């Protein structure tokens, strides 16, 4: 049976550290603030955003939400982002994706000043990550890396296979794992003979968005399995991209869903808001 990587417990520990840092800032009369923009009415986004606002409240970060009409024009969205860029009381800006199809999300991300880019999605942050400079790292990949560190999992020389190539998770994970000296393969929906790739992974990261897609026969015995998926079954149960019950029998480490990567994403967002605030006030950051 695999060792469970407890993202819930690690996220709690990180949030407690951040609460202390936030209290320190408050003694200097600095109150970090996160502004979240949501466009339209996406039920999954609403749940994610609620989790983010709760975490802010727990840590002592001010939280401001902008709910925009689904028919909003691109220029209006950009105007709001520019206003938040200028607003000195706002330290972090997050545009919740997805946004309606008539809007250009890359252009909107590009409009966020990199100093407040707590999601790590702007071209500046992505570019800096790829050349190994200190920057904001996309929260889910960053959370995965923190899990490896907590469990003393050294990626040096390991074959890491990532399934999924999204801009939010798969692509930044390539850089994060490369920076930890792994040999990285990225697979996607057009990959031929997927199992041949997954089966030789020392570390398999599933970020596909399909319930229980990774089955036991696709996993090498003793592999470390990270499940980034959050899917809801017809019965309303949360399941990951990995067939947990069967894969955990042969893996050496595995993340559960829920309680694995999900809480880490929110914790690392909080980390990035504190980092952004400190950098805006020229205070050294710990992470
Ligand atoms: N949609 C799904 N995950 C994320 C995330 O981490 N950040 C943002 N902004 N949108 C998302």
PDB file of C-alpha atoms and ligand atoms in Angstrom:
ATOM      1  CA  UNK A   1       0.000   0.000   0.000  1.00  0.00           C
ATOM      2  CA  UNK A   2       1.222   3.440  -0.878  1.00  0.00           C
ATOM      3  CA  UNK A   3       2.090   6.230   1.544  1.00  0.00           C
ATOM      4  CA  UNK A   4      -0.634   8.888   1.376  1.00  0.00           C
ATOM      5  CA  UNK A   5       0.637  12.366   0.604  1.00  0.00           C
ATOM      6  CA  UNK A   6      -1.548  14.439   2.887  1.00  0.00           C
ATOM      7  CA  UNK A   7      -2.124  17.724   1.074  1.00  0.00           C
ATOM      8  CA  UNK A   8      -4.772  18.805   3.541  1.00  0.00           C
ATOM      9  CA  UNK A   9      -2.373  18.636   6.496  1.00  0.00           C
ATOM     10  CA  UNK A  10       0.509  20.274   4.612  1.00  0.00           C
ATOM     11  CA  UNK A  11      -1.766  23.051   3.346  1.00  0.00           C
ATOM     12  CA  UNK A  12      -2.922  23.692   6.926  1.00  0.00           C
ATOM     13  CA  UNK A  13       0.690  23.943   8.097  1.00  0.00           C
ATOM     14  CA  UNK A  14       1.496  26.428   5.312  1.00  0.00           C
ATOM     15  CA  UNK A  15      -1.608  28.498   6.063  1.00  0.00           C
ATOM     16  CA  UNK A  16      -0.581  28.692   9.738  1.00  0.00           C
ATOM     17  CA  UNK A  17       2.892  29.981   8.753  1.00  0.00           C
ATOM     18  CA  UNK A  18       1.278  32.506   6.437  1.00  0.00           C
ATOM     19  CA  UNK A  19      -1.072  33.678   9.187  1.00  0.00           C
ATOM     20  CA  UNK A  20       1.970  34.501  11.301  1.00  0.00           C
ATOM     21  CA  UNK A  21       3.583  36.372   8.409  1.00  0.00           C
ATOM     22  CA  UNK A  22       0.338  38.228   7.822  1.00  0.00           C
ATOM     23  CA  UNK A  23       0.186  39.239  11.506  1.00  0.00           C
ATOM     24  CA  UNK A  24       3.762  40.508  11.247  1.00  0.00           C
ATOM     25  CA  UNK A  25       2.757  42.640   8.276  1.00  0.00           C
ATOM     26  CA  UNK A  26      -0.194  43.990  10.218  1.00  0.00           C
ATOM     27  CA  UNK A  27       2.084  45.192  13.007  1.00  0.00           C
ATOM     28  CA  UNK A  28       3.591  47.376  10.276  1.00  0.00           C
ATOM     29  CA  UNK A  29       0.085  48.493   9.285  1.00  0.00           C
ATOM     30  CA  UNK A  30       0.205  46.476   6.055  1.00  0.00           C
ATOM     31  CA  UNK A  31      -2.921  44.463   5.244  1.00  0.00           C
ATOM     32  CA  UNK A  32      -2.492  42.241   2.173  1.00  0.00           C
ATOM     33  CA  UNK A  33      -5.381  42.325  -0.269  1.00  0.00           C
ATOM     34  CA  UNK A  34      -6.401  39.919  -3.033  1.00  0.00           C
ATOM     35  CA  UNK A  35      -8.789  41.017  -5.794  1.00  0.00           C
ATOM     36  CA  UNK A  36     -10.590  38.208  -7.608  1.00  0.00           C
ATOM     37  CA  UNK A  37     -12.380  38.696 -10.915  1.00  0.00           C
ATOM     38  CA  UNK A  38     -14.974  36.195 -12.077  1.00  0.00           C
ATOM     39  CA  UNK A  39     -16.837  36.542 -15.374  1.00  0.00           C
ATOM     40  CA  UNK A  40     -20.220  34.846 -15.822  1.00  0.00           C
ATOM     41  CA  UNK A  41     -21.750  32.065 -13.838  1.00  0.00           C
ATOM     42  CA  UNK A  42     -19.582  28.938 -13.669  1.00  0.00           C
ATOM     43  CA  UNK A  43     -20.568  26.637 -10.809  1.00  0.00           C
ATOM     44  CA  UNK A  44     -17.110  24.994 -10.445  1.00  0.00           C
ATOM     45  CA  UNK A  45     -15.463  28.444 -10.395  1.00  0.00           C
ATOM     46  CA  UNK A  46     -17.852  29.567  -7.674  1.00  0.00           C
ATOM     47  CA  UNK A  47     -16.685  26.686  -5.448  1.00  0.00           C
ATOM     48  CA  UNK A  48     -12.993  27.436  -6.127  1.00  0.00           C
ATOM     49  CA  UNK A  49     -13.501  31.145  -5.463  1.00  0.00           C
ATOM     50  CA  UNK A  50     -15.366  30.451  -2.210  1.00  0.00           C
ATOM     51  CA  UNK A  51     -12.443  28.289  -1.019  1.00  0.00           C
ATOM     52  CA  UNK A  52     -10.044  31.112  -1.860  1.00  0.00           C
ATOM     53  CA  UNK A  53     -12.095  33.708   0.026  1.00  0.00           C
ATOM     54  CA  UNK A  54     -12.327  31.435   3.091  1.00  0.00           C
ATOM     55  CA  UNK A  55      -8.567  30.916   3.098  1.00  0.00           C
ATOM     56  CA  UNK A  56      -8.037  34.695   2.880  1.00  0.00           C
ATOM     57  CA  UNK A  57     -10.327  35.207   5.846  1.00  0.00           C
ATOM     58  CA  UNK A  58      -8.509  32.558   7.903  1.00  0.00           C
ATOM     59  CA  UNK A  59      -5.085  34.077   7.221  1.00  0.00           C
ATOM     60  CA  UNK A  60      -6.138  37.711   7.539  1.00  0.00           C
ATOM     61  CA  UNK A  61      -5.864  38.697   3.890  1.00  0.00           C
ATOM     62  CA  UNK A  62      -8.467  41.175   2.672  1.00  0.00           C
ATOM     63  CA  UNK A  63     -10.560  39.781  -0.137  1.00  0.00           C
ATOM     64  CA  UNK A  64     -12.385  41.715  -2.834  1.00  0.00           C
ATOM     65  CA  UNK A  65     -14.548  40.043  -5.465  1.00  0.00           C
ATOM     66  CA  UNK A  66     -15.595  41.410  -8.850  1.00  0.00           C
ATOM     67  CA  UNK A  67     -18.450  39.454 -10.434  1.00  0.00           C
ATOM     68  CA  UNK A  68     -18.764  40.554 -14.039  1.00  0.00           C
ATOM     69  CA  UNK A  69     -21.651  39.975 -16.399  1.00  0.00           C
ATOM     70  CA  UNK A  70     -21.050  37.136 -18.876  1.00  0.00           C
ATOM     71  CA  UNK A  71     -21.597  39.563 -21.789  1.00  0.00           C
ATOM     72  CA  UNK A  72     -18.942  42.024 -20.666  1.00  0.00           C
ATOM     73  CA  UNK A  73     -16.698  43.385 -23.431  1.00  0.00           C
ATOM     74  CA  UNK A  74     -12.956  42.703 -23.515  1.00  0.00           C
ATOM     75  CA  UNK A  75     -12.176  46.443 -23.116  1.00  0.00           C
ATOM     76  CA  UNK A  76     -14.240  46.640 -19.932  1.00  0.00           C
ATOM     77  CA  UNK A  77     -12.452  43.632 -18.455  1.00  0.00           C
ATOM     78  CA  UNK A  78      -9.057  45.123 -19.337  1.00  0.00           C
ATOM     79  CA  UNK A  79     -10.107  48.474 -17.869  1.00  0.00           C
ATOM     80  CA  UNK A  80     -10.944  46.813 -14.538  1.00  0.00           C
ATOM     81  CA  UNK A  81      -7.592  44.982 -14.523  1.00  0.00           C
ATOM     82  CA  UNK A  82      -5.788  48.269 -15.208  1.00  0.00           C
ATOM     83  CA  UNK A  83      -7.675  49.957 -12.374  1.00  0.00           C
ATOM     84  CA  UNK A  84      -6.639  47.154  -9.993  1.00  0.00           C
ATOM     85  CA  UNK A  85      -3.035  47.361 -11.269  1.00  0.00           C
ATOM     86  CA  UNK A  86      -2.979  51.029 -10.234  1.00  0.00           C
ATOM     87  CA  UNK A  87      -4.758  50.545  -6.894  1.00  0.00           C
ATOM     88  CA  UNK A  88      -2.050  50.564  -4.204  1.00  0.00           C
ATOM     89  CA  UNK A  89      -4.334  48.845  -1.679  1.00  0.00           C
ATOM     90  CA  UNK A  90      -4.549  45.746  -3.934  1.00  0.00           C
ATOM     91  CA  UNK A  91      -1.532  43.409  -3.754  1.00  0.00           C
ATOM     92  CA  UNK A  92      -2.697  40.446  -5.819  1.00  0.00           C
ATOM     93  CA  UNK A  93      -5.021  40.102  -8.824  1.00  0.00           C
ATOM     94  CA  UNK A  94      -6.599  36.835  -9.889  1.00  0.00           C
ATOM     95  CA  UNK A  95      -8.769  36.354 -12.963  1.00  0.00           C
ATOM     96  CA  UNK A  96     -10.639  33.104 -12.424  1.00  0.00           C
ATOM     97  CA  UNK A  97     -10.667  30.908 -15.510  1.00  0.00           C
ATOM     98  CA  UNK A  98     -12.551  29.847 -17.545  1.00  0.00           C
ATOM     99  CA  UNK A  99     -14.094  33.042 -18.868  1.00  0.00           C
ATOM    100  CA  UNK A 100     -16.730  33.202 -21.664  1.00  0.00           C
ATOM    101  CA  UNK A 101     -15.498  32.266 -25.139  1.00  0.00           C
ATOM    102  CA  UNK A 102     -15.909  35.731 -26.719  1.00  0.00           C
ATOM    103  CA  UNK A 103     -13.161  37.057 -24.404  1.00  0.00           C
ATOM    104  CA  UNK A 104      -9.430  36.637 -24.975  1.00  0.00           C
ATOM    105  CA  UNK A 105      -8.062  35.192 -21.748  1.00  0.00           C
ATOM    106  CA  UNK A 106      -4.389  35.405 -22.702  1.00  0.00           C
ATOM    107  CA  UNK A 107      -4.742  39.102 -23.471  1.00  0.00           C
ATOM    108  CA  UNK A 108      -6.526  39.580 -20.136  1.00  0.00           C
ATOM    109  CA  UNK A 109      -3.780  37.729 -18.198  1.00  0.00           C
ATOM    110  CA  UNK A 110      -1.190  39.812 -20.050  1.00  0.00           C
ATOM    111  CA  UNK A 111      -2.860  42.985 -18.749  1.00  0.00           C
ATOM    112  CA  UNK A 112      -2.197  42.000 -15.105  1.00  0.00           C
ATOM    113  CA  UNK A 113       0.955  43.668 -13.815  1.00  0.00           C
ATOM    114  CA  UNK A 114       3.535  40.977 -13.029  1.00  0.00           C
ATOM    115  CA  UNK A 115       4.022  42.492  -9.543  1.00  0.00           C
ATOM    116  CA  UNK A 116       0.457  41.407  -8.651  1.00  0.00           C
ATOM    117  CA  UNK A 117       0.402  38.203 -10.731  1.00  0.00           C
ATOM    118  CA  UNK A 118      -0.334  35.816  -7.839  1.00  0.00           C
ATOM    119  CA  UNK A 119      -1.465  33.087 -10.274  1.00  0.00           C
ATOM    120  CA  UNK A 120       1.822  33.175 -12.183  1.00  0.00           C
ATOM    121  CA  UNK A 121       0.010  33.295 -15.533  1.00  0.00           C
ATOM    122  CA  UNK A 122       1.442  36.463 -17.106  1.00  0.00           C
ATOM    123  CA  UNK A 123       4.094  36.070 -19.840  1.00  0.00           C
ATOM    124  CA  UNK A 124       6.655  37.693 -17.487  1.00  0.00           C
ATOM    125  CA  UNK A 125       6.077  35.088 -14.764  1.00  0.00           C
ATOM    126  CA  UNK A 126       6.011  32.185 -17.221  1.00  0.00           C
ATOM    127  CA  UNK A 127       9.232  33.421 -18.878  1.00  0.00           C
ATOM    128  CA  UNK A 128      11.016  33.930 -15.575  1.00  0.00           C
ATOM    129  CA  UNK A 129      10.062  30.431 -14.419  1.00  0.00           C
ATOM    130  CA  UNK A 130      11.513  28.980 -17.619  1.00  0.00           C
ATOM    131  CA  UNK A 131      14.905  30.638 -17.056  1.00  0.00           C
ATOM    132  CA  UNK A 132      14.952  29.734 -13.350  1.00  0.00           C
ATOM    133  CA  UNK A 133      14.447  33.258 -11.963  1.00  0.00           C
ATOM    134  CA  UNK A 134      12.499  33.974  -8.797  1.00  0.00           C
ATOM    135  CA  UNK A 135       8.890  34.634  -9.769  1.00  0.00           C
ATOM    136  CA  UNK A 136       5.277  33.795  -9.031  1.00  0.00           C
ATOM    137  CA  UNK A 137       4.718  30.132  -9.797  1.00  0.00           C
ATOM    138  CA  UNK A 138       1.303  28.863 -10.871  1.00  0.00           C
ATOM    139  CA  UNK A 139      -0.333  27.635  -7.650  1.00  0.00           C
ATOM    140  CA  UNK A 140      -1.106  23.991  -8.476  1.00  0.00           C
ATOM    141  CA  UNK A 141       2.384  23.123  -9.837  1.00  0.00           C
ATOM    142  CA  UNK A 142       3.922  25.021  -6.930  1.00  0.00           C
ATOM    143  CA  UNK A 143       1.769  23.008  -4.517  1.00  0.00           C
ATOM    144  CA  UNK A 144       2.920  19.750  -6.112  1.00  0.00           C
ATOM    145  CA  UNK A 145       6.576  20.788  -5.721  1.00  0.00           C
ATOM    146  CA  UNK A 146       5.972  21.664  -2.050  1.00  0.00           C
ATOM    147  CA  UNK A 147       4.536  18.171  -1.539  1.00  0.00           C
ATOM    148  CA  UNK A 148       7.691  16.580  -2.981  1.00  0.00           C
ATOM    149  CA  UNK A 149       9.806  18.725  -0.668  1.00  0.00           C
ATOM    150  CA  UNK A 150       7.731  17.874   2.401  1.00  0.00           C
ATOM    151  CA  UNK A 151       8.000  14.124   1.750  1.00  0.00           C
ATOM    152  CA  UNK A 152      11.729  14.310   0.855  1.00  0.00           C
ATOM    153  CA  UNK A 153      11.059  13.117  -2.667  1.00  0.00           C
ATOM    154  CA  UNK A 154      14.129  14.049  -4.708  1.00  0.00           C
ATOM    155  CA  UNK A 155      13.329  14.351  -8.422  1.00  0.00           C
ATOM    156  CA  UNK A 156      16.977  14.316  -9.531  1.00  0.00           C
ATOM    157  CA  UNK A 157      17.337  11.938 -12.458  1.00  0.00           C
ATOM    158  CA  UNK A 158      13.788  10.616 -12.060  1.00  0.00           C
ATOM    159  CA  UNK A 159      11.546  10.003 -15.045  1.00  0.00           C
ATOM    160  CA  UNK A 160       8.600  12.322 -14.476  1.00  0.00           C
ATOM    161  CA  UNK A 161       5.679  11.799 -16.830  1.00  0.00           C
ATOM    162  CA  UNK A 162       3.017  14.523 -16.873  1.00  0.00           C
ATOM    163  CA  UNK A 163      -0.299  13.696 -18.528  1.00  0.00           C
ATOM    164  CA  UNK A 164      -1.976  16.968 -19.572  1.00  0.00           C
ATOM    165  CA  UNK A 165      -0.529  20.084 -21.194  1.00  0.00           C
ATOM    166  CA  UNK A 166      -2.682  22.951 -19.897  1.00  0.00           C
ATOM    167  CA  UNK A 167      -1.176  26.401 -19.433  1.00  0.00           C
ATOM    168  CA  UNK A 168      -2.292  26.353 -15.789  1.00  0.00           C
ATOM    169  CA  UNK A 169      -0.908  22.976 -14.715  1.00  0.00           C
ATOM    170  CA  UNK A 170       0.853  20.748 -17.264  1.00  0.00           C
ATOM    171  CA  UNK A 171       3.152  23.307 -18.882  1.00  0.00           C
ATOM    172  CA  UNK A 172       4.402  25.057 -15.700  1.00  0.00           C
ATOM    173  CA  UNK A 173       4.930  21.622 -14.133  1.00  0.00           C
ATOM    174  CA  UNK A 174       7.416  20.813 -16.901  1.00  0.00           C
ATOM    175  CA  UNK A 175       9.595  23.743 -15.784  1.00  0.00           C
ATOM    176  CA  UNK A 176       9.102  23.069 -12.082  1.00  0.00           C
ATOM    177  CA  UNK A 177      10.219  19.436 -12.456  1.00  0.00           C
ATOM    178  CA  UNK A 178      13.093  20.382 -14.782  1.00  0.00           C
ATOM    179  CA  UNK A 179      14.289  22.871 -12.162  1.00  0.00           C
ATOM    180  CA  UNK A 180      14.407  19.896  -9.751  1.00  0.00           C
ATOM    181  CA  UNK A 181      16.628  17.965 -12.231  1.00  0.00           C
ATOM    182  CA  UNK A 182      14.005  15.465 -13.401  1.00  0.00           C
ATOM    183  CA  UNK A 183      13.822  13.990 -16.895  1.00  0.00           C
ATOM    184  CA  UNK A 184      10.407  15.199 -18.011  1.00  0.00           C
ATOM    185  CA  UNK A 185       7.967  13.782 -20.551  1.00  0.00           C
ATOM    186  CA  UNK A 186       4.657  15.480 -21.240  1.00  0.00           C
ATOM    187  CA  UNK A 187       1.790  13.480 -22.724  1.00  0.00           C
ATOM    188  CA  UNK A 188      -1.556  14.731 -24.004  1.00  0.00           C
ATOM    189  CA  UNK A 189      -4.665  13.739 -25.932  1.00  0.00           C
ATOM    190  CA  UNK A 190      -2.701  13.160 -29.177  1.00  0.00           C
ATOM    191  CA  UNK A 191       0.057  11.063 -27.569  1.00  0.00           C
ATOM    192  CA  UNK A 192       0.463   7.642 -29.161  1.00  0.00           C
ATOM    193  CA  UNK A 193       0.802   4.592 -26.909  1.00  0.00           C
ATOM    194  CA  UNK A 194       0.144   6.547 -23.727  1.00  0.00           C
ATOM    195  CA  UNK A 195       0.597   3.531 -21.465  1.00  0.00           C
ATOM    196  CA  UNK A 196       4.144   2.992 -22.781  1.00  0.00           C
ATOM    197  CA  UNK A 197       5.005   6.419 -21.390  1.00  0.00           C
ATOM    198  CA  UNK A 198       3.079   6.262 -18.124  1.00  0.00           C
ATOM    199  CA  UNK A 199       4.332   2.757 -17.363  1.00  0.00           C
ATOM    200  CA  UNK A 200       7.966   3.865 -17.230  1.00  0.00           C
ATOM    201  CA  UNK A 201       7.295   6.870 -14.983  1.00  0.00           C
ATOM    202  CA  UNK A 202       9.051   7.030 -11.618  1.00  0.00           C
ATOM    203  CA  UNK A 203       6.723   9.939 -10.928  1.00  0.00           C
ATOM    204  CA  UNK A 204       3.389  10.093 -12.723  1.00  0.00           C
ATOM    205  CA  UNK A 205       1.400  13.329 -12.611  1.00  0.00           C
ATOM    206  CA  UNK A 206      -2.179  13.186 -13.883  1.00  0.00           C
ATOM    207  CA  UNK A 207      -3.706  16.517 -14.916  1.00  0.00           C
ATOM    208  CA  UNK A 208      -6.239  15.459 -17.508  1.00  0.00           C
ATOM    209  CA  UNK A 209      -9.705  16.206 -16.129  1.00  0.00           C
ATOM    210  CA  UNK A 210     -11.146  12.726 -16.737  1.00  0.00           C
ATOM    211  CA  UNK A 211     -12.378  10.688 -13.767  1.00  0.00           C
ATOM    212  CA  UNK A 212     -10.246   7.601 -12.950  1.00  0.00           C
ATOM    213  CA  UNK A 213      -8.474   7.834 -16.320  1.00  0.00           C
ATOM    214  CA  UNK A 214      -5.188   6.428 -14.978  1.00  0.00           C
ATOM    215  CA  UNK A 215      -5.731   2.762 -14.217  1.00  0.00           C
ATOM    216  CA  UNK A 216      -3.469   0.297 -12.415  1.00  0.00           C
ATOM    217  CA  UNK A 217      -2.143  -1.263 -15.636  1.00  0.00           C
ATOM    218  CA  UNK A 218      -0.778   2.169 -16.684  1.00  0.00           C
ATOM    219  CA  UNK A 219       1.402   2.562 -13.579  1.00  0.00           C
ATOM    220  CA  UNK A 220       4.824   1.074 -12.752  1.00  0.00           C
ATOM    221  CA  UNK A 221       5.082  -0.760  -9.427  1.00  0.00           C
ATOM    222  CA  UNK A 222       6.556   1.599  -6.826  1.00  0.00           C
ATOM    223  CA  UNK A 223       5.793   4.783  -8.781  1.00  0.00           C
ATOM    224  CA  UNK A 224       4.923   8.071  -7.094  1.00  0.00           C
ATOM    225  CA  UNK A 225       1.491   9.138  -8.303  1.00  0.00           C
ATOM    226  CA  UNK A 226       0.219  12.722  -8.114  1.00  0.00           C
ATOM    227  CA  UNK A 227      -3.427  13.299  -8.962  1.00  0.00           C
ATOM    228  CA  UNK A 228      -4.274  16.858  -9.971  1.00  0.00           C
ATOM    229  CA  UNK A 229      -7.792  15.994 -11.197  1.00  0.00           C
ATOM    230  CA  UNK A 230     -10.949  17.178  -9.457  1.00  0.00           C
ATOM    231  CA  UNK A 231     -13.980  15.592 -11.101  1.00  0.00           C
ATOM    232  CA  UNK A 232     -17.514  15.178  -9.860  1.00  0.00           C
ATOM    233  CA  UNK A 233     -19.298  11.892 -10.573  1.00  0.00           C
ATOM    234  CA  UNK A 234     -23.008  11.696 -11.397  1.00  0.00           C
ATOM    235  CA  UNK A 235     -23.632  10.821  -7.741  1.00  0.00           C
ATOM    236  CA  UNK A 236     -21.890  14.060  -6.747  1.00  0.00           C
ATOM    237  CA  UNK A 237     -18.740  12.368  -5.382  1.00  0.00           C
ATOM    238  CA  UNK A 238     -15.344  14.020  -5.934  1.00  0.00           C
ATOM    239  CA  UNK A 239     -12.853  11.789  -7.730  1.00  0.00           C
ATOM    240  CA  UNK A 240      -9.468  12.401  -9.265  1.00  0.00           C
ATOM    241  CA  UNK A 241      -7.956  11.439 -12.623  1.00  0.00           C
ATOM    242  CA  UNK A 242      -6.489   8.305 -11.037  1.00  0.00           C
ATOM    243  CA  UNK A 243      -8.308   5.093 -10.142  1.00  0.00           C
ATOM    244  CA  UNK A 244      -7.179   5.531  -6.547  1.00  0.00           C
ATOM    245  CA  UNK A 245      -8.467   2.253  -5.026  1.00  0.00           C
ATOM    246  CA  UNK A 246      -6.451   0.121  -7.447  1.00  0.00           C
ATOM    247  CA  UNK A 247      -3.431   2.327  -8.112  1.00  0.00           C
ATOM    248  CA  UNK A 248      -2.660   2.833  -4.411  1.00  0.00           C
ATOM    249  CA  UNK A 249      -2.055  -0.924  -4.154  1.00  0.00           C
ATOM    250  CA  UNK A 250       1.058  -0.673  -6.348  1.00  0.00           C
ATOM    251  CA  UNK A 251       2.271   2.936  -5.941  1.00  0.00           C
ATOM    252  CA  UNK A 252       4.891   3.945  -3.358  1.00  0.00           C
ATOM    253  CA  UNK A 253       3.297   7.357  -2.725  1.00  0.00           C
ATOM    254  CA  UNK A 254      -0.057   8.699  -3.856  1.00  0.00           C
ATOM    255  CA  UNK A 255      -2.173  11.838  -3.375  1.00  0.00           C
ATOM    256  CA  UNK A 256      -5.857  11.343  -2.495  1.00  0.00           C
ATOM    257  CA  UNK A 257      -8.791  13.291  -3.955  1.00  0.00           C
ATOM    258  CA  UNK A 258     -10.102  15.167  -2.062  1.00  0.00           C
ATOM    259  CA  UNK A 259      -7.386  16.156   0.412  1.00  0.00           C
ATOM    260  CA  UNK A 260      -4.383  16.016  -1.917  1.00  0.00           C
ATOM    261  CA  UNK A 261      -3.363  18.625  -4.461  1.00  0.00           C
ATOM    262  CA  UNK A 262      -6.594  20.707  -4.154  1.00  0.00           C
ATOM    263  CA  UNK A 263      -5.894  22.301  -0.748  1.00  0.00           C
ATOM    264  CA  UNK A 264      -2.276  22.906  -1.775  1.00  0.00           C
ATOM    265  CA  UNK A 265      -3.396  25.078  -4.708  1.00  0.00           C
ATOM    266  CA  UNK A 266      -5.257  27.420  -2.366  1.00  0.00           C
ATOM    267  CA  UNK A 267      -2.378  27.473   0.164  1.00  0.00           C
ATOM    268  CA  UNK A 268       0.133  28.428  -2.535  1.00  0.00           C
ATOM    269  CA  UNK A 269      -2.172  31.189  -3.770  1.00  0.00           C
ATOM    270  CA  UNK A 270      -2.179  32.589  -0.242  1.00  0.00           C
ATOM    271  CA  UNK A 271       1.612  32.246  -0.217  1.00  0.00           C
ATOM    272  CA  UNK A 272       1.815  34.226  -3.448  1.00  0.00           C
ATOM    273  CA  UNK A 273      -0.418  37.008  -2.089  1.00  0.00           C
ATOM    274  CA  UNK A 274       1.879  37.414   0.950  1.00  0.00           C
ATOM    275  CA  UNK A 275       4.938  37.258  -1.363  1.00  0.00           C
ATOM    276  CA  UNK A 276       3.455  39.940  -3.643  1.00  0.00           C
ATOM    277  CA  UNK A 277       2.633  42.169  -0.672  1.00  0.00           C
ATOM    278  CA  UNK A 278       6.125  41.859   0.789  1.00  0.00           C
ATOM    279  CA  UNK A 279       7.754  42.545  -2.553  1.00  0.00           C
ATOM    280  CA  UNK A 280       5.609  45.627  -3.056  1.00  0.00           C
ATOM    281  CA  UNK A 281       6.852  46.876   0.330  1.00  0.00           C
ATOM    282  CA  UNK A 282      10.449  45.667  -0.265  1.00  0.00           C
ATOM    283  CA  UNK A 283      10.328  43.087   2.543  1.00  0.00           C
ATOM    284  CA  UNK A 284      12.232  39.803   2.084  1.00  0.00           C
ATOM    285  CA  UNK A 285      10.080  36.760   1.383  1.00  0.00           C
ATOM    286  CA  UNK A 286      10.612  33.311   2.921  1.00  0.00           C
ATOM    287  CA  UNK A 287       9.516  31.138  -0.023  1.00  0.00           C
TER     288      UNK A 287
HETATM  289  N1  LIG B   1      -9.261  27.836 -12.933  1.00  0.00           N
HETATM  290  C1  LIG B   1      -8.906  26.603 -12.536  1.00  0.00           C
HETATM  291  N2  LIG B   1      -7.807  26.657 -11.756  1.00  0.00           N
HETATM  292  C2  LIG B   1      -7.452  27.952 -11.683  1.00  0.00           C
HETATM  293  C3  LIG B   1      -6.386  28.646 -11.030  1.00  0.00           C
HETATM  294  O1  LIG B   1      -5.520  28.085 -10.356  1.00  0.00           O
HETATM  295  N3  LIG B   1      -6.380  29.996 -11.204  1.00  0.00           N
HETATM  296  C4  LIG B   1      -7.316  30.642 -11.943  1.00  0.00           C
HETATM  297  N4  LIG B   1      -7.207  31.964 -12.066  1.00  0.00           N
HETATM  298  N5  LIG B   1      -8.297  30.033 -12.559  1.00  0.00           N
HETATM  299  C5  LIG B   1      -8.362  28.696 -12.417  1.00  0.00           C
END
